[in-house]
GROMACS .gro file of C-alpha atoms in nm:
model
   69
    1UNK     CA    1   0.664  -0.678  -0.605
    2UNK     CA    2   0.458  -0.462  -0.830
    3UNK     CA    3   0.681  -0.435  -1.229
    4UNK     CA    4   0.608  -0.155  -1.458
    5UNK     CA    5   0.719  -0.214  -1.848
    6UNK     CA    6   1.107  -0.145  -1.761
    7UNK     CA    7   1.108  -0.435  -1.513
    8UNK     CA    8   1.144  -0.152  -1.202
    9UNK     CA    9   0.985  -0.277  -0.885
   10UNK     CA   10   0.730  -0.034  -0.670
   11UNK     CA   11   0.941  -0.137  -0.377
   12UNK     CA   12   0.963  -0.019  -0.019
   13UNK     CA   13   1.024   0.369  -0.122
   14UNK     CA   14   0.737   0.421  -0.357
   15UNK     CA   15   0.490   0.239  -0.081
   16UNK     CA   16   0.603   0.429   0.156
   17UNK     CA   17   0.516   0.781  -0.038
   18UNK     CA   18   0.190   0.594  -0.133
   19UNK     CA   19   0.141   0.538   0.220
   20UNK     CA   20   0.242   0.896   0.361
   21UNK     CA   21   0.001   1.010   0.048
   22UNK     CA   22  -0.304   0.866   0.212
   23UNK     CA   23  -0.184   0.928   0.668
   24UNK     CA   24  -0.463   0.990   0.826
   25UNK     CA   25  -0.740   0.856   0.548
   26UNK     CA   26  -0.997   0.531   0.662
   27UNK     CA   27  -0.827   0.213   0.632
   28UNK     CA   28  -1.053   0.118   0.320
   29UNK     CA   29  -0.926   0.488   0.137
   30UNK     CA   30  -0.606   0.361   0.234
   31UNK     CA   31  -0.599   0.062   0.026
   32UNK     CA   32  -0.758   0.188  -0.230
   33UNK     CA   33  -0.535   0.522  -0.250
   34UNK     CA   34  -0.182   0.293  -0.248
   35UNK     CA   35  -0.391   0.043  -0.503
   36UNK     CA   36  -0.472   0.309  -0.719
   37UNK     CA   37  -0.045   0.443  -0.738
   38UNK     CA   38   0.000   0.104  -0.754
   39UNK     CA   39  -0.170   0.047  -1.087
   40UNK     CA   40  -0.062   0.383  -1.201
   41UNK     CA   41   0.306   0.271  -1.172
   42UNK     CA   42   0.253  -0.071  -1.342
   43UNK     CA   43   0.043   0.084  -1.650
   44UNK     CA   44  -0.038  -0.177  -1.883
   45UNK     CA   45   0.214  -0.453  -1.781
   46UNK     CA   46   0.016  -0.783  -1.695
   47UNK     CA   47  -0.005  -0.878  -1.308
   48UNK     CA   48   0.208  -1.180  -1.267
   49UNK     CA   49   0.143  -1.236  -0.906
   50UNK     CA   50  -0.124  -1.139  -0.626
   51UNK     CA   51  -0.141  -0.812  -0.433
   52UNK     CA   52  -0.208  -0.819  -0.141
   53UNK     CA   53  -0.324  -0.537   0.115
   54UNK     CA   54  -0.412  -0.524   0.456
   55UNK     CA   55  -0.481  -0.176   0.651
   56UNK     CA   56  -0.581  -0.179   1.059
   57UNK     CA   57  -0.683   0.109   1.264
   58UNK     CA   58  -0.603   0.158   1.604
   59UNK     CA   59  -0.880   0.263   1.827
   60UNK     CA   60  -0.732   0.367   2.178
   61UNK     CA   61  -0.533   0.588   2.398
   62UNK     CA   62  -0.172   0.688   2.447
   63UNK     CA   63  -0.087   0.460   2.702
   64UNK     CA   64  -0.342   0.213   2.732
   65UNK     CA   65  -0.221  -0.145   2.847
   66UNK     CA   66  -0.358  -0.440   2.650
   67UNK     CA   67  -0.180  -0.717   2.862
   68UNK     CA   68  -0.462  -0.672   3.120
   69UNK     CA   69  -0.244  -0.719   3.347
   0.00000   0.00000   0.00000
């Protein structure tokens, strides 16, 4: 819910180009990639909430059951 100075939000369209950006990158280059467009899109406008970020990677095969089962 990221503002920049004419009250436009970052939304779901700019996250996911920040996202597609950084496919493929660490989970930690990840976060800070879409942290750094992020702050580029807000400029100088004061945070008036939290951000928060989470980024997992999947280590695995194609077809591998969790369930155990």
């Amino acid at each position: 819910e990221a503002n920049n100075a004419s009250e436009e939000l970052f939304g779901n369209e700019r996250m996911l180009t920040a996202l597609n950006h950084h496919a493929g990158e660490k989970p930690e280059d990840v976060l800070n990639g879409v942290r750094t467009e992020v702050d580029s899109f807000v400029g100088d406008v004061p945070q008036f909430d939290d951000l928060t970020m989470i980024a997992l990677s999947f280590i695995g095969g194609a077809g591998e059951s969790s369930s155990g089962i």
